[in-house]
Tab-separated table of N, CA and C and ligand atoms in Angstrom:
chain	number	residue	atom	x	y	z
M	1	MET	N	195.003	59.255	32.906
M	1	MET	CA	195.865	60.241	33.552
M	1	MET	C	196.823	59.545	34.517
M	2	SER	N	196.405	58.418	35.086
M	2	SER	CA	197.216	57.803	36.130
M	2	SER	C	198.529	57.231	35.596
M	3	SER	N	198.609	56.985	34.265
M	3	SER	CA	199.866	56.481	33.725
M	3	SER	C	200.638	57.573	32.994
M	4	ALA	N	200.235	58.829	33.196
M	4	ALA	CA	200.901	59.939	32.518
M	4	ALA	C	202.286	60.180	33.103
M	5	ILE	N	203.187	60.630	32.234
M	5	ILE	CA	204.525	61.020	32.667
M	5	ILE	C	204.433	62.417	33.299
M	6	CYS	N	205.165	62.623	34.366
M	6	CYS	CA	205.103	63.903	35.064
M	6	CYS	C	205.625	65.037	34.178
M	7	PRO	N	204.896	66.144	34.103
M	7	PRO	CA	205.338	67.264	33.264
M	7	PRO	C	206.611	67.957	33.749
M	8	CYS	N	207.063	67.660	34.964
M	8	CYS	CA	208.216	68.395	35.492
M	8	CYS	C	209.523	67.969	34.852
M	9	GLY	N	209.486	66.875	34.028
M	9	GLY	CA	210.685	66.475	33.311
M	9	GLY	C	211.515	65.434	34.020
M	10	SER	N	211.013	64.914	35.132
M	10	SER	CA	211.770	63.918	35.882
M	10	SER	C	211.835	62.589	35.141
M	11	GLY	N	210.886	62.360	34.224
M	11	GLY	CA	210.802	61.078	33.539
M	11	GLY	C	209.997	60.047	34.308
M	12	ASN	N	209.555	60.400	35.495
M	12	ASN	CA	208.755	59.488	36.313
M	12	ASN	C	207.260	59.672	36.043
M	13	LEU	N	206.490	58.695	36.484
M	13	LEU	CA	205.043	58.829	36.369
M	13	LEU	C	204.574	59.959	37.275
M	14	LEU	N	203.561	60.658	36.809
M	14	LEU	CA	203.005	61.771	37.585
M	14	LEU	C	202.612	61.323	38.998
M	15	THR	N	201.987	60.154	39.083
M	15	THR	CA	201.502	59.688	40.385
M	15	THR	C	202.636	59.410	41.366
M	16	GLY	N	203.826	59.073	40.833
M	16	GLY	CA	204.962	58.808	41.712
M	16	GLY	C	205.872	60.018	41.841
M	17	CYS	N	205.484	61.139	41.233
M	17	CYS	CA	206.319	62.343	41.249
M	17	CYS	C	205.486	63.485	41.819
M	18	CYS	N	205.293	64.540	41.055
M	18	CYS	CA	204.600	65.723	41.586
M	18	CYS	C	203.150	65.452	41.996
M	19	GLY	N	202.529	64.443	41.399
M	19	GLY	CA	201.135	64.132	41.723
M	19	GLY	C	200.917	63.874	43.205
M	20	ARG	N	201.929	63.306	43.860
M	20	ARG	CA	201.811	63.054	45.310
M	20	ARG	C	201.639	64.355	46.076
M	21	TYR	N	202.370	65.370	45.653
M	21	TYR	CA	202.320	66.655	46.371
M	21	TYR	C	201.033	67.404	46.032
M	22	HIS	N	200.606	67.269	44.766
M	22	HIS	CA	199.325	67.874	44.395
M	22	HIS	C	198.199	67.267	45.226
M	23	ALA	N	198.362	65.988	45.597
M	23	ALA	CA	197.325	65.300	46.368
M	23	ALA	C	197.396	65.617	47.860
M	24	GLY	N	198.417	66.358	48.275
M	24	GLY	CA	198.432	66.784	49.674
M	24	GLY	C	199.663	66.411	50.476
M	25	GLN	N	200.456	65.471	49.968
M	25	GLN	CA	201.687	65.093	50.677
M	25	GLN	C	202.651	66.291	50.686
M	26	ALA	N	203.375	66.476	51.778
M	26	ALA	CA	204.318	67.597	51.858
M	26	ALA	C	205.530	67.315	50.985
M	27	ALA	N	205.916	68.283	50.154
M	27	ALA	CA	207.130	68.130	49.347
M	27	ALA	C	208.336	68.101	50.279
M	28	PRO	N	209.247	67.153	50.094
M	28	PRO	CA	210.353	66.966	51.046
M	28	PRO	C	211.456	68.011	50.939
M	29	CYS	N	211.527	68.732	49.848
M	29	CYS	CA	212.574	69.740	49.713
M	29	CYS	C	212.087	70.825	48.760
M	30	ALA	N	212.831	71.935	48.740
M	30	ALA	CA	212.413	73.080	47.927
M	30	ALA	C	212.372	72.720	46.444
M	31	GLU	N	213.346	71.912	45.989
M	31	GLU	CA	213.347	71.549	44.568
M	31	GLU	C	212.083	70.763	44.199
M	32	ALA	N	211.692	69.839	45.075
M	32	ALA	CA	210.481	69.055	44.811
M	32	ALA	C	209.255	69.965	44.766
M	33	LEU	N	209.233	70.951	45.657
M	33	LEU	CA	208.104	71.879	45.652
M	33	LEU	C	208.096	72.702	44.358
M	34	MET	N	209.287	73.169	43.970
M	34	MET	CA	209.397	73.973	42.754
M	34	MET	C	208.927	73.174	41.538
M	35	ARG	N	209.376	71.922	41.447
M	35	ARG	CA	208.957	71.063	40.330
M	35	ARG	C	207.443	70.867	40.325
M	36	SER	N	206.893	70.654	41.508
M	36	SER	CA	205.449	70.400	41.582
M	36	SER	C	204.654	71.656	41.248
M	37	ARG	N	205.251	72.836	41.492
M	37	ARG	CA	204.571	74.075	41.098
M	37	ARG	C	204.601	74.226	39.575
M	38	TYR	N	205.702	73.882	38.950
M	38	TYR	CA	205.745	73.909	37.486
M	38	TYR	C	204.677	72.959	36.922
M	39	SER	N	204.643	71.739	37.447
M	39	SER	CA	203.640	70.758	36.990
M	39	SER	C	202.225	71.283	37.194
M	40	ALA	N	202.033	72.018	38.284
M	40	ALA	CA	200.703	72.571	38.563
M	40	ALA	C	200.313	73.619	37.517
M	41	TYR	N	201.311	74.396	37.043
M	41	TYR	CA	201.017	75.331	35.945
M	41	TYR	C	200.585	74.563	34.709
M	42	VAL	N	201.302	73.484	34.409
M	42	VAL	CA	200.985	72.679	33.222
M	42	VAL	C	199.588	72.086	33.331
M	43	LEU	N	199.255	71.609	34.523
M	43	LEU	CA	197.997	70.885	34.722
M	43	LEU	C	196.834	71.803	35.106
M	44	GLY	N	197.127	73.080	35.303
M	44	GLY	CA	196.064	74.028	35.657
M	44	GLY	C	195.586	73.907	37.099
M	45	LEU	N	196.467	73.474	37.985
M	45	LEU	CA	196.087	73.309	39.401
M	45	LEU	C	196.333	74.623	40.149
M	46	ILE	N	195.442	75.563	39.944
M	46	ILE	CA	195.646	76.918	40.459
M	46	ILE	C	195.627	76.944	41.994
M	47	ASP	N	194.749	76.176	42.593
M	47	ASP	CA	194.705	76.150	44.060
M	47	ASP	C	196.039	75.712	44.641
M	48	TYR	N	196.669	74.749	43.973
M	48	TYR	CA	197.968	74.273	44.464
M	48	TYR	C	199.007	75.392	44.409
M	49	LEU	N	198.972	76.178	43.339
M	49	LEU	CA	199.918	77.295	43.210
M	49	LEU	C	199.693	78.319	44.317
M	50	LEU	N	198.436	78.573	44.637
M	50	LEU	CA	198.130	79.530	45.707
M	50	LEU	C	198.542	78.956	47.064
M	51	ASP	N	198.243	77.675	47.271
M	51	ASP	CA	198.493	77.053	48.580
M	51	ASP	C	199.976	76.842	48.871
M	52	THR	N	200.826	76.855	47.846
M	52	THR	CA	202.254	76.638	48.081
M	52	THR	C	203.035	77.949	48.042
M	53	THR	N	202.312	79.064	47.977
M	53	THR	CA	202.941	80.379	48.132
M	53	THR	C	202.839	80.744	49.610
M	54	LEU	N	203.830	81.469	50.095
M	54	LEU	CA	203.843	81.883	51.494
M	54	LEU	C	202.448	82.374	51.914
M	55	PRO	N	201.858	81.756	52.960
M	55	PRO	CA	200.458	82.050	53.307
M	55	PRO	C	200.119	83.540	53.404
M	56	VAL	N	201.026	84.359	53.943
M	56	VAL	CA	200.686	85.783	54.069
M	56	VAL	C	200.637	86.489	52.715
M	57	GLN	N	201.157	85.865	51.673
M	57	GLN	CA	201.121	86.482	50.339
M	57	GLN	C	199.907	86.039	49.532
M	58	LYS	N	199.264	84.985	50.018
M	58	LYS	CA	198.232	84.324	49.228
M	58	LYS	C	197.102	85.268	48.809
M	59	SER	N	196.658	86.119	49.731
M	59	SER	CA	195.514	86.981	49.421
M	59	SER	C	195.872	88.048	48.388
M	60	SER	N	197.181	88.284	48.170
M	60	SER	CA	197.593	89.293	47.182
M	60	SER	C	197.742	88.710	45.783
M	61	LEU	N	197.653	87.401	45.670
M	61	LEU	CA	197.843	86.785	44.357
M	61	LEU	C	196.590	86.956	43.511
M	62	ASP	N	196.793	87.141	42.217
M	62	ASP	CA	195.686	87.335	41.299
M	62	ASP	C	195.324	85.985	40.666
M	63	ARG	N	194.348	85.342	41.287
M	63	ARG	CA	193.961	84.000	40.868
M	63	ARG	C	193.609	83.950	39.382
M	64	GLU	N	192.865	84.958	38.952
M	64	GLU	CA	192.389	84.982	37.575
M	64	GLU	C	193.551	85.039	36.573
M	65	SER	N	194.530	85.891	36.852
M	65	SER	CA	195.615	86.015	35.873
M	65	SER	C	196.534	84.789	35.915
M	66	ILE	N	196.713	84.185	37.088
M	66	ILE	CA	197.495	82.947	37.151
M	66	ILE	C	196.801	81.862	36.336
M	67	SER	N	195.499	81.795	36.499
M	67	SER	CA	194.704	80.802	35.803
M	67	SER	C	194.769	80.997	34.287
M	68	GLN	N	194.679	82.247	33.852
M	68	GLN	CA	194.751	82.539	32.414
M	68	GLN	C	196.123	82.207	31.850
M	69	TRP	N	197.163	82.581	32.591
M	69	TRP	CA	198.531	82.321	32.132
M	69	TRP	C	198.748	80.818	31.999
M	70	SER	N	198.269	80.094	32.985
M	70	SER	CA	198.401	78.636	32.961
M	70	SER	C	197.694	78.041	31.748
M	71	ALA	N	196.481	78.524	31.480
M	71	ALA	CA	195.658	77.933	30.420
M	71	ALA	C	196.110	78.357	29.024
M	72	GLN	N	196.625	79.586	28.888
M	72	GLN	CA	196.938	80.101	27.560
M	72	GLN	C	198.368	79.802	27.127
M	73	SER	N	199.125	79.145	27.978
M	73	SER	CA	200.503	78.815	27.642
M	73	SER	C	200.617	77.340	27.314
M	74	THR	N	201.488	77.053	26.349
M	74	THR	CA	201.862	75.666	26.100
M	74	THR	C	203.209	75.479	26.772
M	75	TRP	N	203.250	74.603	27.744
M	75	TRP	CA	204.450	74.468	28.559
M	75	TRP	C	205.435	73.536	27.879
M	76	LEU	N	206.668	73.995	27.720
M	76	LEU	CA	207.651	73.270	26.910
M	76	LEU	C	208.705	72.543	27.725
M	77	GLY	N	208.807	72.863	28.994
M	77	GLY	CA	209.762	72.102	29.793
M	77	GLY	C	210.385	72.903	30.919
M	78	LEU	N	210.955	72.151	31.824
M	78	LEU	CA	211.592	72.720	33.011
M	78	LEU	C	212.975	72.111	33.149
M	79	GLU	N	213.941	72.961	33.444
M	79	GLU	CA	215.268	72.471	33.798
M	79	GLU	C	215.671	73.087	35.123
M	80	VAL	N	215.939	72.233	36.101
M	80	VAL	CA	216.412	72.724	37.392
M	80	VAL	C	217.929	72.680	37.370
M	81	GLU	N	218.551	73.838	37.538
M	81	GLU	CA	220.013	73.915	37.529
M	81	GLU	C	220.598	73.448	38.842
M	82	HIS	N	220.183	74.105	39.898
M	82	HIS	CA	220.598	73.629	41.201
M	82	HIS	C	219.761	74.204	42.322
M	83	ALA	N	219.812	73.508	43.455
M	83	ALA	CA	219.102	73.941	44.648
M	83	ALA	C	220.141	74.206	45.718
M	84	GLU	N	220.035	75.349	46.361
M	84	GLU	CA	220.964	75.700	47.446
M	84	GLU	C	220.177	75.689	48.742
M	85	LEU	N	220.532	74.767	49.613
M	85	LEU	CA	219.900	74.708	50.914
M	85	LEU	C	220.702	75.606	51.848
M	86	LEU	N	220.030	76.582	52.435
M	86	LEU	CA	220.761	77.601	53.183
M	86	LEU	C	220.776	77.347	54.680
M	87	GLY	N	220.077	76.315	55.116
M	87	GLY	CA	220.078	75.979	56.532
M	87	GLY	C	219.352	77.018	57.360
M	88	GLY	N	219.661	77.064	58.631
M	88	GLY	CA	218.981	78.004	59.518
M	88	GLY	C	217.645	77.457	59.958
M	89	LYS	N	217.010	78.210	60.802
M	89	LYS	CA	215.716	77.803	61.321
M	89	LYS	C	214.811	79.023	61.285
M	90	PRO	N	213.764	79.101	60.481
M	90	PRO	CA	213.351	78.063	59.540
M	90	PRO	C	214.334	77.951	58.374
M	91	GLU	N	214.241	76.829	57.703
M	91	GLU	CA	215.147	76.567	56.612
M	91	GLU	C	214.733	77.353	55.374
M	92	HIS	N	215.708	77.992	54.731
M	92	HIS	CA	215.461	78.670	53.469
M	92	HIS	C	216.253	77.961	52.377
M	93	ALA	N	215.809	78.133	51.155
M	93	ALA	CA	216.524	77.542	50.025
M	93	ALA	C	216.313	78.403	48.793
M	94	PHE	N	217.270	78.363	47.897
M	94	PHE	CA	217.113	78.946	46.574
M	94	PHE	C	217.109	77.804	45.568
M	95	VAL	N	216.249	77.911	44.572
M	95	VAL	CA	216.264	76.948	43.470
M	95	VAL	C	216.398	77.752	42.176
M	96	THR	N	217.425	77.417	41.387
M	96	THR	CA	217.639	78.094	40.105
M	96	THR	C	217.143	77.177	38.998
M	97	PHE	N	216.290	77.721	38.153
M	97	PHE	CA	215.670	76.887	37.119
M	97	PHE	C	215.377	77.716	35.881
M	98	THR	N	215.134	77.027	34.792
M	98	THR	CA	214.653	77.667	33.568
M	98	THR	C	213.367	76.973	33.150
M	99	ALA	N	212.335	77.762	32.929
M	99	ALA	CA	211.071	77.226	32.430
M	99	ALA	C	210.864	77.777	31.024
M	100	ARG	N	210.358	76.933	30.148
M	100	ARG	CA	210.076	77.369	28.783
M	100	ARG	C	208.606	77.145	28.458
M	101	TRP	N	208.035	78.113	27.754
M	101	TRP	CA	206.639	77.963	27.347
M	101	TRP	C	206.395	78.752	26.080
M	102	HIS	N	205.247	78.501	25.500
M	102	HIS	CA	204.872	79.103	24.238
M	102	HIS	C	203.492	79.710	24.434
M	103	ASP	N	203.309	80.937	23.968
M	103	ASP	CA	201.970	81.522	24.001
M	103	ASP	C	201.762	82.352	22.742
M	104	ALA	N	200.691	83.140	22.721
M	104	ALA	CA	200.343	83.909	21.520
M	104	ALA	C	201.497	84.815	21.079
M	105	ALA	N	202.315	85.246	22.014
M	105	ALA	CA	203.417	86.164	21.698
M	105	ALA	C	204.685	85.437	21.261
M	106	GLY	N	204.682	84.132	21.288
M	106	GLY	CA	205.872	83.389	20.865
M	106	GLY	C	206.411	82.492	21.961
M	107	GLU	N	207.679	82.138	21.781
M	107	GLU	CA	208.291	81.213	22.724
M	107	GLU	C	209.077	81.984	23.781
M	108	HIS	N	208.985	81.555	24.997
M	108	HIS	CA	209.651	82.235	26.106
M	108	HIS	C	210.519	81.271	26.890
M	109	SER	N	211.603	81.812	27.398
M	109	SER	CA	212.456	81.044	28.286
M	109	SER	C	212.774	81.958	29.465
M	110	HIS	N	212.496	81.493	30.627
M	110	HIS	CA	212.656	82.342	31.797
M	110	HIS	C	213.510	81.626	32.842
M	111	ARG	N	214.641	82.257	33.184
M	111	ARG	CA	215.526	81.686	34.190
M	111	ARG	C	215.321	82.466	35.469
M	112	GLU	N	215.178	81.758	36.554
M	112	GLU	CA	214.884	82.423	37.815
M	112	GLU	C	215.556	81.711	38.981
M	113	ARG	N	215.919	82.499	39.982
M	113	ARG	CA	216.430	81.943	41.231
M	113	ARG	C	215.376	82.273	42.274
M	114	SER	N	214.577	81.280	42.615
M	114	SER	CA	213.448	81.509	43.508
M	114	SER	C	213.804	81.140	44.930
M	115	ALA	N	213.229	81.873	45.869
M	115	ALA	CA	213.448	81.599	47.290
M	115	ALA	C	212.269	80.819	47.869
M	116	PHE	N	212.616	79.934	48.793
M	116	PHE	CA	211.620	79.092	49.456
M	116	PHE	C	211.921	79.065	50.944
M	117	VAL	N	210.884	78.869	51.743
M	117	VAL	CA	211.075	78.741	53.190
M	117	VAL	C	210.241	77.559	53.675
M	118	GLN	N	210.791	76.847	54.655
M	118	GLN	CA	210.057	75.727	55.220
M	118	GLN	C	209.449	76.148	56.543
M	119	ASN	N	208.176	75.863	56.697
M	119	ASN	CA	207.505	76.198	57.936
M	119	ASN	C	206.566	75.067	58.318
M	120	GLN	N	206.725	74.554	59.528
M	120	GLN	CA	205.903	73.454	60.040
M	120	GLN	C	205.806	72.295	59.045
M	121	GLY	N	206.972	71.905	58.543
M	121	GLY	CA	207.038	70.719	57.702
M	121	GLY	C	206.665	70.924	56.245
M	122	ARG	N	206.298	72.139	55.889
M	122	ARG	CA	205.911	72.420	54.499
M	122	ARG	C	206.823	73.479	53.907
M	123	TRP	N	207.159	73.303	52.639
M	123	TRP	CA	207.923	74.308	51.920
M	123	TRP	C	206.970	75.264	51.217
M	124	TYR	N	207.353	76.547	51.217
M	124	TYR	CA	206.558	77.570	50.527
M	124	TYR	C	207.447	78.388	49.618
M	125	PHE	N	206.872	78.792	48.494
M	125	PHE	CA	207.512	79.709	47.564
M	125	PHE	C	207.345	81.130	48.111
M	126	ILE	N	208.440	81.900	48.164
M	126	ILE	CA	208.351	83.311	48.539
M	126	ILE	C	208.221	84.098	47.247
M	127	ASP	N	207.058	84.665	47.011
M	127	ASP	CA	206.811	85.368	45.753
M	127	ASP	C	207.446	86.752	45.798
M	128	PRO	N	208.476	86.984	44.970
M	128	PRO	CA	209.198	88.256	45.050
M	128	PRO	C	208.371	89.436	44.545
M	129	THR	N	207.254	89.174	43.879
M	129	THR	CA	206.436	90.269	43.353
M	129	THR	C	205.418	90.756	44.384
M	130	VAL	N	205.280	90.018	45.485
M	130	VAL	CA	204.344	90.435	46.531
M	130	VAL	C	205.144	90.934	47.725
M	131	GLN	N	205.116	92.224	47.952
M	131	GLN	CA	205.890	92.810	49.037
M	131	GLN	C	205.414	92.274	50.389
M	132	LEU	N	206.346	91.849	51.224
M	132	LEU	CA	205.981	91.440	52.581
M	132	LEU	C	205.961	92.693	53.441
M	133	LYS	N	204.822	92.922	54.066
M	133	LYS	CA	204.701	94.139	54.860
M	133	LYS	C	205.086	93.850	56.307
M	134	ALA	N	206.339	94.092	56.608
M	134	ALA	CA	206.800	93.912	57.978
M	134	ALA	C	207.988	94.835	58.184
M	135	GLY	N	208.077	95.376	59.397
M	135	GLY	CA	209.257	96.159	59.740
M	135	GLY	C	210.407	95.213	60.023
M	136	ARG	N	211.630	95.700	59.967
M	136	ARG	CA	212.792	94.836	60.150
M	136	ARG	C	212.781	94.110	61.488
M	137	ASN	N	212.195	94.754	62.512
M	137	ASN	CA	212.182	94.132	63.838
M	137	ASN	C	210.861	93.451	64.172
M	138	ASP	N	209.938	93.426	63.217
M	138	ASP	CA	208.671	92.721	63.436
M	138	ASP	C	208.873	91.213	63.295
M	139	ALA	N	207.930	90.450	63.816
M	139	ALA	CA	207.962	89.002	63.618
M	139	ALA	C	207.846	88.716	62.129
M	140	CYS	N	208.612	87.739	61.673
M	140	CYS	CA	208.608	87.462	60.239
M	140	CYS	C	207.236	86.958	59.776
M	141	PRO	N	206.741	87.474	58.638
M	141	PRO	CA	205.431	87.049	58.130
M	141	PRO	C	205.366	85.573	57.759
M	142	CYS	N	206.498	84.878	57.670
M	142	CYS	CA	206.439	83.449	57.299
M	142	CYS	C	205.906	82.596	58.439
M	143	GLY	N	205.801	83.189	59.631
M	143	GLY	CA	205.278	82.416	60.751
M	143	GLY	C	206.356	81.872	61.670
M	144	SER	N	207.616	82.124	61.339
M	144	SER	CA	208.695	81.712	62.239
M	144	SER	C	208.685	82.683	63.415
M	145	GLU	N	209.453	82.370	64.451
M	145	GLU	CA	209.453	83.288	65.580
M	145	GLU	C	210.608	84.276	65.519
M	146	LEU	N	211.246	84.350	64.366
M	146	LEU	CA	212.369	85.270	64.205
M	146	LEU	C	211.882	86.644	63.762
M	147	LYS	N	212.761	87.628	63.970
M	147	LYS	CA	212.480	88.941	63.406
M	147	LYS	C	212.623	88.865	61.886
M	148	PHE	N	211.840	89.705	61.218
M	148	PHE	CA	211.833	89.715	59.756
M	148	PHE	C	213.247	89.868	59.204
M	149	LYS	N	214.044	90.764	59.812
M	149	LYS	CA	215.392	91.023	59.281
M	149	LYS	C	216.301	89.806	59.408
M	150	LYS	N	215.979	88.911	60.356
M	150	LYS	CA	216.797	87.716	60.559
M	150	LYS	C	216.242	86.525	59.781
M	151	CYS	N	215.133	86.736	59.091
M	151	CYS	CA	214.462	85.602	58.454
M	151	CYS	C	214.258	85.889	56.966
M	152	CYS	N	213.040	86.065	56.526
M	152	CYS	CA	212.770	86.100	55.084
M	152	CYS	C	213.173	87.378	54.374
M	153	SER	N	213.398	88.470	55.096
M	153	SER	CA	213.691	89.735	54.390
M	153	SER	C	214.920	89.598	53.501
M	154	ALA	N	215.876	88.782	53.932
M	154	ALA	CA	217.113	88.608	53.165
M	154	ALA	C	216.866	87.901	51.835
M	155	TYR	N	215.713	87.274	51.692
M	155	TYR	CA	215.452	86.477	50.494
M	155	TYR	C	214.447	87.156	49.579
M	156	MET	N	214.151	88.417	49.874
M	156	MET	CA	213.148	89.137	49.097
M	156	MET	C	213.775	89.979	48.001
M	157	ALA	N	214.975	89.677	47.584
M	157	ALA	CA	215.735	90.497	46.623
M	157	ALA	C	214.902	90.865	45.403
C	1	LIG	ZN1	207.287	65.784	38.762
C	2	LIG	ZN1	210.561	84.221	57.619
């Protein structure tokens, strides 16, 4: 496994690419985090997928179905189109990508523009399917000290 090519499509060895982040190193940017999450789907690293989702959303994730989706899909590749760093504090970013996979129902291609937020040196995926329960003037659930309306609510499209 140590000489395996990284599934994220970078062409680099897994150990010098997403494997570092799977092992605990903080991903340096949203694109790196996004790539490492794709690799985690390929490799079945479900804990990593849960741990890199916004902490307040983690308990709402369905571990079993993520695990099944990961295991029952044949992953065909990832293409990252672009990453938009939006600045601000905390830093937010969008990453636009296409992931392809094959399962019992056939071949799928899914293009998505995902939102990410950096908090205390770590990037997190903001899962758009998990509603953040906060009022517009409440503290943002991402853990920043901003009001929700000034922070992650804008990225929950
Ligand atoms: Zn990689
Ligand atoms: Zn926030």
